[in-house]
Structures are given as structure tokens and as C-alpha cells.
Amino acid sequence: MDDFLAARSQMALSLGFHIIFSCIGMVMPFFMAVSHYKWLKTNDEVYKNLTKAWSKGVAIFFATGAVSGTMLSFELGLLWPKFMEHAGPIFGMPFSLEGTAFFIEAIALGFFLYGWNKLNKWFHWFTGMVVGVSGLASGILVVAANAWMNSPAGFDFVNGQYLNVDPIQAMFNKAWFSQALHMCLAAFTATGFAVAGVHALMILRNQNKVFHLRAFKIAAVFACIGALLQPLSGDISAKDVAKRQPAKLAAMEALYKTEKPAPLLIGGIVNEKEQTVKGAIKIPGALSFLAHGDFKGEVKGLDQIPKNEQPPVAITHYAFQIMVGIGTLLAMISLVFFINLFRKKSFLEKTWLLKLFVFAIPLGYVALEAGWVVTEVGRQPWIIYGIMRTKDAVTPMPGIAYSFYIFSAIYISLSIVVTFLLYRQIKMVPVLYNNPTTETLNH
């Protein structure tokens, strides 16, 4: 493995793990806050126990997210020094603000975890909300920095020099809103389905049904709202990418030739040498509509992009198909869930629906990872789109392959530890009622 590939692989591995830890850390505090609010309003001990159980999960993922995030910060300087030398002063503001949000989150989490029976009950609940809001703000700020790489702004690039730096314009670049919206909804959807699926599994196993049913409903509502809103944010993102990064859109849809109107491809096997896609279902004019809001609009293909500026097509296309396919499936499950919820049907009688949520436990995170592959691989060969190539930003230091192996071992070990801690936490959920009545279960 050469050093350039090792550096890219290490960064991809680090981001792949961190994105899961950070998304759970961003979203679960809101589940915790809702449960806590319900306890304060109803004085139901089930909600209190649920809040405490979820708070321990939040603490676990806060710690792992902090570790993996810190490692990523070091990797940016170690692996991509040329990038940080020029880009650091431009998009450093969202990173510094993210650090502030992280400190607020840490302080608020400390107040919440150790504030039981010590703080005013509503102030205690408020500290839990602060954990969620500051965590969400951290995620948005990091995404703003990534969006800048896709849509560089806030400087003039003249004769290889970065002049007239405006950090505010850099942070609020043209891509930040669409990427932040899409990412936040993806985090709520993925984490919501994972948490709801775990509790659905416990219900199917007839373990602590009252506890797990309350938890399932809270997580499932968040997940399903996110899943139903995700296609709308996806449409915003698609139209944005069509304007700013036509090469990425062409790779997402494996559109080798400019077409007017352009069809939307569903599935298909990409042959990059022959520049063809076999076995795909074509929806005439649909890509033109998604990109421009016009079924007859022209969509630029890869034939209008210089070969040395074209991203890898097969990986980008397959990742995009996986993301959209899973997103569509989760949206369909969400519709079924809300139909049953509005009809006030007991989920205990809908074992098939609970099994769907169990099946969906990993799907949200698979779609999340696929979406980041589309974002990052689809931007290649640029690390700063249209300004700096990725190969020009990598460190000249030799032996990066060994660093990749070491970091791989660290992240795998960290994942094993987190899995063990979560498994033990789930097994330690107290038995709240021995023989709950049907009325109690449906409360």
C-alpha cells in the first residue's frame, strides 16, 4: 500500500467510525430529554428509569466520540499538512466554535449525570436539553467545514495565494445548509431506527415490555419523522450539487454523456472502461427534474468533465444507490408506523412491525456511511473543490501504511469495547413490572 492510499484509507476509516459515534451522541440526548420531560409531567417511574438508562448510553458515546474526534483532529495535521497550511486559517472558525460547543456539552452532561436529587428538577431537565442542542451544534459546525471543502468560499485564490480571507463567508458557504440539514436528518433517522430496533427486539423477547415499549415509541417517532423528511432534504441537496459539482452528480447517476432530458437510473452495473451501465431501470426525465426542477432540462455528463477531474464513478454510483434505496425503505416503514400510531393500534399486537424495526437496526447507519462515501469520493480528485487536489495535500512523511494499521487496530478495539458496554447496559435494564396489565402496556 503506497502512502497516498494509506493516508486516504486511514482518514476514511477514522471518519467511518467517528460518524457513527458522533451521530448517536448528537441524537440520543433528545430521546433522553423527552423521556425526562414525560417523567416530570407524569411522575411515572418507568420514564425516570428510561432516562437514566439512556443517559448512561449518552455518556458512553460522548466519551468514544471525544476520543475518535480528537484522533481525527490530529490526523488532519499529520496526514494532510499542505491542506491545513492553506485551509486552516480560512475554515478554522467552525472548528473553533465546535470546540466551544463541545465544552458546553461536556459541562452540561456533567450537571445532568450528577444532578439527580441535587438540582432543581426543571433545571436538571434543561441541562439535558443543553447536551442535545450543543451536540447538534457541534455536528452542524463540523459539517460546515466539510461543506467548505465542497464549496470553497471566503477567500480569493490568486497566483497560488489565498488572499482576502473572510471566515464568516467561508463558514456559511453555499453548501453548508443543504449538507447540515441532510446530515442532521440522517443522524436522527439512523440513530432512531437503531435504538427503536433494539427495544423492539426486547419486546419480542418478552423482556420488560413496559420499559421497552415506552422507549420504542419515543425513538421510533424521531426516526420516522426524520425518514419522511429526508427525501425533501435529499432533493435540496441534489439541486445544490447539480449547480456546484456537476461531476459529482454525473458520477452519482453514472451519466457518461450529457443528456436532455436525462433519465434517472435505478440500480445497474457500471463498466468504467466501456463507460456503460447495464441492467439499470431508467425513469425518463426524472434526473432532469431532480437536478433542475424541469423534466426537459439538460444534465451535464462526464463527457464534459476533463478526465483528470472525474471522480470514481462505480463507487460513487453504488453508494448513492444504497443510500437512496435504504432511505426509501425506511420512509415506507415510517409511513406504516404512523398509520398504526394514528389508529391507536397496540404495537404489542403488531409483531411484524416490530420485526421490521429489528431488521432496520443497521440500515440507517449503512445509508449514512454510503452518503459520506458519495460526498467524499464524489469530490475527488479534489480536497478543496476546484482549488487543491488531494494528492497535493498529503504528507511527504514515509511509513503512513504503518500508521493506518495501528489506527485500524485502535478503532476496532474501541468498537469492541463500546459494543460490550452497550450490551452490558441493555442486560442491566431493571425489571419494572412483573405482570403489567394490557392497560399499562398501552399507556
XYZ file of N, CA and C in Angstrom, residues 139-352:
642
model
N -22.131 19.058 15.535
C -22.237 18.347 14.271
C -22.427 19.281 13.097
N -23.274 20.289 13.262
C -23.529 21.246 12.184
C -22.261 22.026 11.840
N -21.497 22.400 12.858
C -20.275 23.174 12.619
C -19.218 22.344 11.887
N -19.093 21.071 12.248
C -18.148 20.201 11.550
C -18.572 20.000 10.103
N -19.875 19.821 9.887
C -20.381 19.662 8.524
C -20.153 20.938 7.719
N -20.243 22.109 8.366
C -19.979 23.370 7.672
C -18.544 23.410 7.147
N -17.617 22.865 7.944
C -16.216 22.806 7.498
C -16.074 21.866 6.309
N -16.758 20.722 6.369
C -16.718 19.796 5.242
C -17.382 20.395 4.011
N -18.480 21.126 4.230
C -19.175 21.762 3.109
C -18.264 22.770 2.417
N -17.397 23.432 3.190
C -16.459 24.383 2.591
C -15.520 23.682 1.615
N -15.145 22.428 1.920
C -14.289 21.677 1.016
C -15.007 21.391 -0.301
N -16.337 21.254 -0.252
C -17.129 21.023 -1.457
C -17.501 22.317 -2.161
N -17.556 23.404 -1.386
C -17.948 24.691 -1.952
C -17.080 25.788 -1.359
N -15.788 25.860 -1.755
C -14.871 26.827 -1.159
C -15.349 28.265 -1.335
N -15.266 29.016 -0.242
C -15.700 30.419 -0.263
C -14.930 31.170 0.810
N -15.019 32.495 0.784
C -14.405 33.303 1.828
C -12.947 33.646 1.580
N -12.492 33.587 0.335
C -11.114 33.943 0.006
C -10.999 34.153 -1.498
N -9.928 34.795 -1.884
C -9.574 34.935 -3.304
C -8.311 34.111 -3.560
N -8.352 33.286 -4.583
C -7.200 32.446 -4.935
C -6.496 33.081 -6.115
N -5.369 33.735 -5.840
C -4.651 34.485 -6.873
C -3.191 34.039 -6.907
N -2.789 33.487 -8.054
C -1.401 33.054 -8.249
C -0.927 32.112 -7.136
N -1.799 31.167 -6.780
C -1.448 30.191 -5.754
C -1.523 30.711 -4.336
N -1.969 31.947 -4.155
C -2.069 32.548 -2.829
C -3.538 32.673 -2.407
N -3.777 32.465 -1.093
C -5.125 32.579 -0.529
C -5.232 33.952 0.134
N -5.951 34.864 -0.542
C -5.997 36.265 -0.109
C -7.414 36.674 0.289
N -7.487 37.814 1.005
C -8.769 38.407 1.390
C -9.668 37.396 2.100
N -9.157 36.771 3.138
C -9.886 35.722 3.855
C -11.052 36.314 4.635
N -12.225 35.703 4.474
C -13.436 36.080 5.214
C -13.984 34.813 5.867
N -13.660 34.551 7.147
C -14.069 33.295 7.794
C -15.574 33.119 7.916
N -16.324 34.230 8.031
C -17.780 34.119 8.122
C -18.355 33.598 6.807
N -17.896 34.165 5.704
C -18.357 33.701 4.390
C -17.917 32.262 4.137
N -16.742 31.915 4.632
C -16.262 30.543 4.464
C -17.156 29.561 5.219
N -17.544 29.922 6.435
C -18.376 29.025 7.237
C -19.775 28.880 6.646
N -20.356 30.001 6.230
C -21.702 29.956 5.643
C -21.599 29.914 4.119
N -20.897 28.895 3.631
C -20.738 28.729 2.189
C -22.037 28.194 1.585
N -22.053 28.067 0.277
C -23.285 27.691 -0.423
C -23.748 26.264 -0.126
N -22.863 25.433 0.371
C -23.226 24.032 0.597
C -23.592 23.723 2.041
N -23.320 24.648 2.978
C -23.422 24.289 4.384
C -24.854 23.940 4.792
N -25.846 24.695 4.307
C -27.214 24.451 4.753
C -27.731 23.098 4.281
N -27.560 22.807 2.985
C -28.084 21.549 2.445
C -27.383 20.351 3.071
N -26.055 20.453 3.264
C -25.333 19.336 3.871
C -25.693 19.166 5.344
N -25.806 20.279 6.077
C -26.135 20.198 7.501
C -27.536 19.639 7.702
N -28.486 20.092 6.903
C -29.860 19.588 7.007
C -29.917 18.097 6.724
N -29.272 17.691 5.639
C -29.291 16.281 5.253
C -28.607 15.413 6.310
N -27.502 15.923 6.865
C -26.755 15.166 7.860
C -27.541 15.036 9.163
N -28.160 16.109 9.606
C -28.914 16.067 10.869
C -30.100 15.112 10.765
N -30.824 15.181 9.661
C -31.947 14.262 9.478
C -31.466 12.815 9.395
N -30.324 12.607 8.738
C -29.761 11.255 8.651
C -29.375 10.741 10.024
N -28.825 11.621 10.874
C -28.436 11.211 12.225
C -29.654 10.790 13.045
N -30.722 11.584 12.978
C -31.938 11.235 13.719
C -32.563 9.955 13.183
N -32.561 9.805 11.869
C -33.158 8.599 11.266
C -32.366 7.347 11.633
N -31.052 7.388 11.428
C -30.220 6.216 11.681
C -30.236 5.832 13.159
N -30.017 6.814 14.032
C -29.978 6.521 15.461
C -31.357 6.119 15.963
N -32.393 6.793 15.477
C -33.752 6.454 15.908
C -34.131 5.037 15.552
N -33.839 4.611 14.325
C -34.175 3.239 13.929
C -33.331 2.217 14.687
N -32.065 2.546 14.946
C -31.214 1.615 15.690
C -31.724 1.434 17.121
N -32.024 2.539 17.792
C -32.500 2.474 19.180
C -33.878 1.818 19.240
N -34.779 2.237 18.347
C -36.118 1.640 18.329
C -36.036 0.148 18.026
N -35.136 -0.241 17.130
C -34.998 -1.654 16.782
C -34.519 -2.504 17.941
N -33.586 -1.965 18.723
C -33.091 -2.702 19.895
C -34.216 -2.916 20.899
N -35.003 -1.873 21.150
C -36.112 -2.004 22.106
C -37.227 -2.898 21.545
N -37.427 -2.854 20.223
C -38.401 -3.758 19.606
C -37.977 -5.209 19.796
N -36.678 -5.467 19.688
C -36.162 -6.821 19.899
C -36.423 -7.289 21.332
N -36.244 -6.392 22.290
C -36.509 -6.743 23.690
C -37.993 -7.024 23.923
N -38.862 -6.294 23.227
C -40.305 -6.547 23.341
C -40.638 -7.924 22.782
N -40.067 -8.240 21.617
C -40.320 -9.542 21.003
C -39.811 -10.682 21.883
N -38.769 -10.413 22.657
C -38.243 -11.419 23.586
C -38.975 -11.435 24.917
N -40.025 -10.588 25.008
C -40.876 -10.548 26.205
C -40.094 -10.102 27.439
N -39.173 -9.155 27.269
C -38.368 -8.660 28.377
C -38.760 -7.223 28.715
N -39.224 -7.009 29.948
C -39.520 -5.654 30.435
C -40.349 -4.856 29.429
N -41.508 -5.369 29.086
C -42.281 -4.803 27.987
C -42.668 -3.342 28.207
N -43.036 -2.983 29.423
C -43.431 -1.599 29.686
C -42.274 -0.656 29.373
N -41.125 -0.963 29.926
C -39.929 -0.136 29.735
C -39.589 -0.002 28.256
N -39.513 -1.127 27.564
C -39.062 -1.125 26.171
C -40.111 -0.552 25.224
N -41.395 -0.695 25.552
C -42.428 -0.116 24.695
C -42.382 1.404 24.739
N -42.193 1.965 25.947
C -42.088 3.422 26.055
C -40.864 3.920 25.273
N -39.752 3.212 25.423
C -38.528 3.598 24.722
C -38.701 3.477 23.212
N -39.349 2.393 22.789
C -39.563 2.163 21.356
C -40.352 3.303 20.732
N -41.423 3.732 21.387
C -42.271 4.776 20.813
C -41.523 6.090 20.660
N -40.747 6.473 21.680
C -40.007 7.738 21.605
C -39.000 7.713 20.465
N -38.192 6.649 20.416
C -37.159 6.562 19.379
C -37.767 6.434 17.994
N -38.860 5.657 17.878
C -39.472 5.429 16.573
C -40.089 6.702 16.007
N -40.682 7.536 16.849
C -41.269 8.790 16.361
C -40.180 9.687 15.772
N -39.068 9.844 16.492
C -37.949 10.638 15.961
C -37.449 10.051 14.644
N -37.255 8.731 14.626
C -36.712 8.068 13.432
C -37.614 8.250 12.227
N -38.906 8.061 12.432
C -39.836 8.085 11.307
C -40.067 9.495 10.778
N -40.070 10.491 11.670
C -40.156 11.875 11.197
C -38.930 12.201 10.342
N -37.749 11.811 10.822
C -36.518 12.045 10.066
C -36.535 11.353 8.715
N -37.019 10.107 8.696
C -37.030 9.337 7.447
C -37.978 9.943 6.418
N -39.105 10.493 6.876
C -40.068 11.086 5.947
C -39.616 12.459 5.440
N -38.812 13.161 6.244
C -38.294 14.462 5.813
C -37.029 14.327 4.965
N -36.356 13.193 5.074
C -35.076 13.010 4.383
C -35.171 13.155 2.870
N -36.214 12.628 2.201
C -36.291 12.833 0.747
C -36.358 14.307 0.355
N -36.988 15.140 1.189
C -37.062 16.577 0.895
C -35.678 17.215 0.971
N -34.911 16.854 2.018
C -33.551 17.385 2.120
C -32.668 16.824 1.011
N -32.932 15.575 0.610
C -32.187 14.984 -0.500
C -32.421 15.734 -1.798
N -33.646 16.179 -2.003
C -33.959 16.950 -3.215
C -33.221 18.285 -3.203
N -33.180 18.935 -2.030
C -32.442 20.199 -1.901
C -30.959 19.971 -2.204
N -30.413 18.876 -1.656
C -29.003 18.569 -1.875
C -28.703 18.267 -3.339
N -29.602 17.517 -3.985
C -29.384 17.155 -5.393
C -29.340 18.393 -6.273
N -30.264 19.324 -6.054
C -30.289 20.551 -6.857
C -29.054 21.409 -6.589
N -28.585 21.397 -5.336
C -27.381 22.149 -4.991
C -26.146 21.550 -5.662
N -26.031 20.226 -5.612
C -24.888 19.543 -6.231
C -24.896 19.742 -7.748
N -26.082 19.734 -8.344
C -26.180 19.919 -9.796
C -25.603 21.271 -10.222
N -25.746 22.293 -9.387
C -25.228 23.622 -9.716
C -23.727 23.732 -9.467
N -23.272 23.198 -8.317
C -21.892 23.435 -7.885
C -20.908 22.352 -8.321
N -21.371 21.094 -8.305
C -20.485 19.961 -8.581
C -21.113 19.019 -9.612
N -21.210 19.454 -10.857
C -21.829 18.608 -11.881
C -21.113 17.271 -12.072
N -19.806 17.239 -11.825
C -19.074 15.972 -11.968
C -19.535 14.969 -10.922
N -19.802 15.437 -9.704
C -20.285 14.539 -8.645
C -21.664 13.994 -8.995
N -22.552 14.855 -9.480
C -23.894 14.401 -9.863
C -23.815 13.375 -10.988
N -22.950 13.632 -11.965
C -22.803 12.691 -13.075
C -22.290 11.343 -12.581
N -21.362 11.354 -11.617
C -20.858 10.098 -11.058
C -21.931 9.399 -10.236
N -22.721 10.152 -9.483
C -23.797 9.566 -8.688
C -24.766 8.792 -9.572
N -25.055 9.338 -10.740
C -26.013 8.716 -11.644
C -25.347 7.963 -12.795
N -24.001 7.865 -12.741
C -23.249 7.200 -13.810
C -23.668 7.732 -15.177
N -23.771 9.055 -15.269
C -24.185 9.722 -16.503
C -22.930 10.076 -17.301
N -22.582 9.224 -18.236
C -21.354 9.432 -19.002
C -21.520 10.457 -20.112
N -22.747 10.598 -20.613
C -22.980 11.539 -21.704
C -24.030 12.567 -21.290
N -23.796 13.804 -21.673
C -24.754 14.866 -21.400
C -26.069 14.556 -22.108
N -27.170 14.667 -21.369
C -28.468 14.324 -21.950
C -29.501 15.405 -21.645
N -30.426 15.559 -22.573
C -31.527 16.496 -22.408
C -32.764 15.912 -23.087
N -33.720 15.415 -22.319
C -33.757 15.247 -20.853
C -32.907 14.056 -20.427
N -32.576 14.025 -19.128
C -31.726 12.958 -18.601
C -32.560 12.006 -17.746
N -32.396 10.696 -17.944
C -33.163 9.735 -17.155
C -32.527 9.489 -15.786
N -33.338 9.080 -14.850
C -32.850 8.670 -13.529
C -32.611 7.172 -13.564
N -31.425 6.740 -13.129
C -31.095 5.321 -13.134
C -31.339 4.716 -11.759
N -31.984 3.562 -11.754
C -32.173 2.802 -10.518
C -31.411 1.493 -10.670
N -30.378 1.323 -9.840
C -29.558 0.120 -9.925
C -28.604 0.181 -11.098
N -28.245 -0.994 -11.585
C -27.349 -1.070 -12.733
C -25.914 -1.385 -12.353
N -25.206 -2.047 -13.274
C -23.795 -2.407 -13.100
C -22.952 -1.489 -13.978
N -22.018 -0.781 -13.332
C -21.198 0.196 -14.042
C -19.958 -0.469 -14.626
N -19.696 -0.190 -15.886
C -18.460 -0.609 -16.541
C -17.686 0.665 -16.883
N -16.684 0.988 -16.054
C -15.974 2.261 -16.216
C -15.120 2.285 -17.481
N -14.624 1.127 -17.914
C -13.803 1.098 -19.126
C -14.644 1.399 -20.361
N -15.816 0.758 -20.440
C -16.693 0.966 -21.596
C -17.618 2.165 -21.420
N -17.629 2.730 -20.211
C -18.484 3.862 -19.880
C -19.954 3.552 -20.164
N -20.390 2.426 -19.600
C -21.785 1.997 -19.771
C -22.345 1.539 -18.427
N -23.666 1.489 -18.348
C -24.370 0.971 -17.174
C -25.376 -0.057 -17.675
N -25.212 -1.284 -17.234
C -26.081 -2.369 -17.706
C -27.069 -2.781 -16.608
N -28.279 -3.085 -17.032
C -29.291 -3.619 -16.117
C -29.994 -2.586 -15.266
N -29.812 -1.307 -15.551
C -30.450 -0.263 -14.739
C -31.877 0.002 -15.226
N -32.735 0.372 -14.292
C -34.089 0.822 -14.634
C -34.027 2.324 -14.878
N -34.526 2.763 -16.030
C -34.461 4.179 -16.394
C -35.836 4.830 -16.274
N -35.872 5.975 -15.580
C -37.097 6.762 -15.475
C -36.880 8.024 -16.305
N -37.489 8.113 -17.473
C -37.209 9.234 -18.399
C -37.461 10.604 -17.765
N -36.493 11.495 -17.927
C -36.647 12.869 -17.485
C -36.564 13.103 -15.994
N -36.511 12.042 -15.212
C -36.557 12.202 -13.753
C -35.303 12.883 -13.205
N -34.124 12.567 -13.764
C -32.897 13.211 -13.299
C -32.907 14.699 -13.640
N -33.433 15.035 -14.794
C -33.551 16.450 -15.167
C -34.418 17.197 -14.167
N -35.501 16.558 -13.748
C -36.395 17.200 -12.780
C -35.728 17.338 -11.417
N -35.045 16.282 -10.974
C -34.389 16.335 -9.667
C -33.273 17.367 -9.646
N -32.579 17.511 -10.763
C -31.449 18.439 -10.809
C -31.877 19.886 -11.033
N -32.918 20.089 -11.851
C -33.258 21.459 -12.245
C -34.729 21.811 -12.064
N -35.552 20.856 -11.621
C -36.978 21.132 -11.484
C -37.689 21.197 -12.818
N -37.076 20.636 -13.857
C -37.622 20.669 -15.215
C -37.384 19.313 -15.863
N -38.460 18.651 -16.272
C -38.334 17.311 -16.850
C -37.579 17.312 -18.178
N -37.402 18.476 -18.785
C -36.701 18.551 -20.069
C -35.339 19.227 -19.962
N -34.884 19.479 -18.717
C -33.616 20.171 -18.522
C -32.414 19.329 -18.899
N -31.342 20.019 -19.268
C -30.095 19.331 -19.631
C -29.261 19.067 -18.381
N -28.740 17.860 -18.284
C -27.859 17.494 -17.177
C -26.484 17.171 -17.756
N -25.471 17.841 -17.239
C -24.113 17.670 -17.739
C -23.583 16.288 -17.381
N -23.041 15.608 -18.374
C -22.456 14.295 -18.161
C -20.944 14.378 -18.005
N -20.323 13.230 -17.792
C -18.874 13.186 -17.601
C -18.105 13.500 -18.885
N -18.805 13.458 -20.030
C -18.134 13.787 -21.287
C -17.725 15.251 -21.350
N -18.310 16.087 -20.458
C -17.943 17.500 -20.417
C -16.986 17.826 -19.268
N -16.523 16.782 -18.607
C -15.582 16.949 -17.497
C -14.224 16.388 -17.924
N -13.133 17.147 -17.786
C -11.804 16.592 -18.116
C -11.548 15.297 -17.355
N -10.894 14.355 -18.030
C -10.698 13.038 -17.419
C -9.941 13.096 -16.102
N -9.005 14.022 -15.988
C -8.229 14.097 -14.755
C -8.988 14.809 -13.622
N -10.247 15.194 -13.881
C -11.085 15.805 -12.848
C -12.347 14.997 -12.585
N -12.411 13.794 -13.156
C -13.584 12.952 -12.960
C -13.427 12.094 -11.716
N -14.465 12.011 -10.878
C -14.407 11.155 -9.691
C -14.604 9.690 -10.075
N -14.253 8.756 -9.187
C -14.541 7.344 -9.434
C -16.049 7.149 -9.580
N -16.473 6.575 -10.689
C -17.906 6.506 -10.983
C -18.581 5.341 -10.268
N -18.001 4.149 -10.372
C -18.668 2.955 -9.842
C -18.930 3.079 -8.337
N -17.912 3.441 -7.571
C -18.070 3.542 -6.111
C -19.122 4.592 -5.757
N -19.042 5.751 -6.408
C -19.989 6.823 -6.120
C -21.413 6.414 -6.473
N -21.577 5.775 -7.625
C -22.913 5.356 -8.076
C -23.498 4.300 -7.143
N -22.723 3.289 -6.808
C -23.239 2.226 -5.935
C -23.586 2.762 -4.551
N -22.732 3.640 -4.018
C -23.007 4.219 -2.704
C -24.283 5.058 -2.737
N -24.468 5.799 -3.814
C -25.674 6.625 -3.947
C -26.917 5.743 -4.029
N -26.823 4.653 -4.779
C -27.961 3.747 -4.906
C -28.311 3.110 -3.562
N -27.291 2.733 -2.809
C -27.523 2.148 -1.491
C -28.207 3.157 -0.571
N -27.706 4.385 -0.566
C -28.276 5.427 0.280
C -29.744 5.674 -0.065
N -30.037 5.863 -1.321
C -31.406 6.154 -1.745
C -32.319 4.953 -1.522
N -31.824 3.758 -1.822
C -32.634 2.564 -1.647
C -33.031 2.350 -0.196
N -32.064 2.465 0.712
C -32.350 2.288 2.138
C -33.244 3.416 2.636
N -32.975 4.639 2.179
C -33.812 5.764 2.590
C -35.260 5.576 2.199
N -35.487 5.050 1.003
C -36.861 4.780 0.542
C -37.516 3.711 1.407
N -36.780 2.650 1.731
C -37.316 1.578 2.567
C -37.685 2.091 3.955
N -36.809 2.893 4.559
C -37.080 3.425 5.896
C -38.271 4.378 5.875
N -38.432 5.130 4.788
C -39.594 6.016 4.668
C -40.887 5.209 4.592
N -40.855 4.076 3.908
C -42.036 3.217 3.815
C -42.384 2.620 5.179
N -41.374 2.183 5.922
C -41.612 1.678 7.273
C -42.204 2.777 8.148
N -41.723 3.992 7.957
C -42.207 5.128 8.743
C -43.689 5.400 8.479
N -44.089 5.316 7.229
C -45.498 5.510 6.904
C -46.368 4.472 7.597
N -45.942 3.226 7.563
C -46.689 2.157 8.221
C -46.766 2.407 9.726
N -45.656 2.860 10.310
C -45.627 3.136 11.749
C -46.639 4.216 12.117
N -46.654 5.323 11.380
C -47.552 6.423 11.723
C -49.015 6.066 11.475
N -49.276 5.251 10.457
C -50.651 4.792 10.233
C -51.147 4.012 11.457
N -50.320 3.128 11.979
C -50.686 2.367 13.167
C -50.769 3.257 14.407
N -49.872 4.247 14.494
C -49.879 5.140 15.649
C -51.143 5.993 15.686
N -51.535 6.531 14.539
C -52.727 7.384 14.489
C -54.008 6.573 14.685
N -53.973 5.317 14.310
C -55.131 4.448 14.545
C -55.171 3.901 15.964
N -54.127 4.276 16.740
C -54.018 3.855 18.144
C -54.034 2.341 18.294
N -53.346 1.684 17.354
C -53.201 0.236 17.420
C -52.050 -0.127 18.356
N -52.215 -1.185 19.106
C -51.161 -1.614 20.022
C -50.003 -2.230 19.240
N -48.806 -1.714 19.481
C -47.636 -2.258 18.794
C -47.296 -3.654 19.305
N -47.803 -4.001 20.479
C -47.554 -5.345 21.012
C -48.261 -6.407 20.188
N -49.301 -6.008 19.493
C -50.039 -6.946 18.644
C -49.495 -6.963 17.216
N -48.586 -6.040 16.909
C -48.026 -5.941 15.554
C -46.590 -6.469 15.561
N -46.459 -7.774 15.768
C -45.099 -8.328 15.830
C -44.365 -8.164 14.510
N -45.085 -8.163 13.399
C -44.433 -7.992 12.090
C -43.823 -6.601 11.967
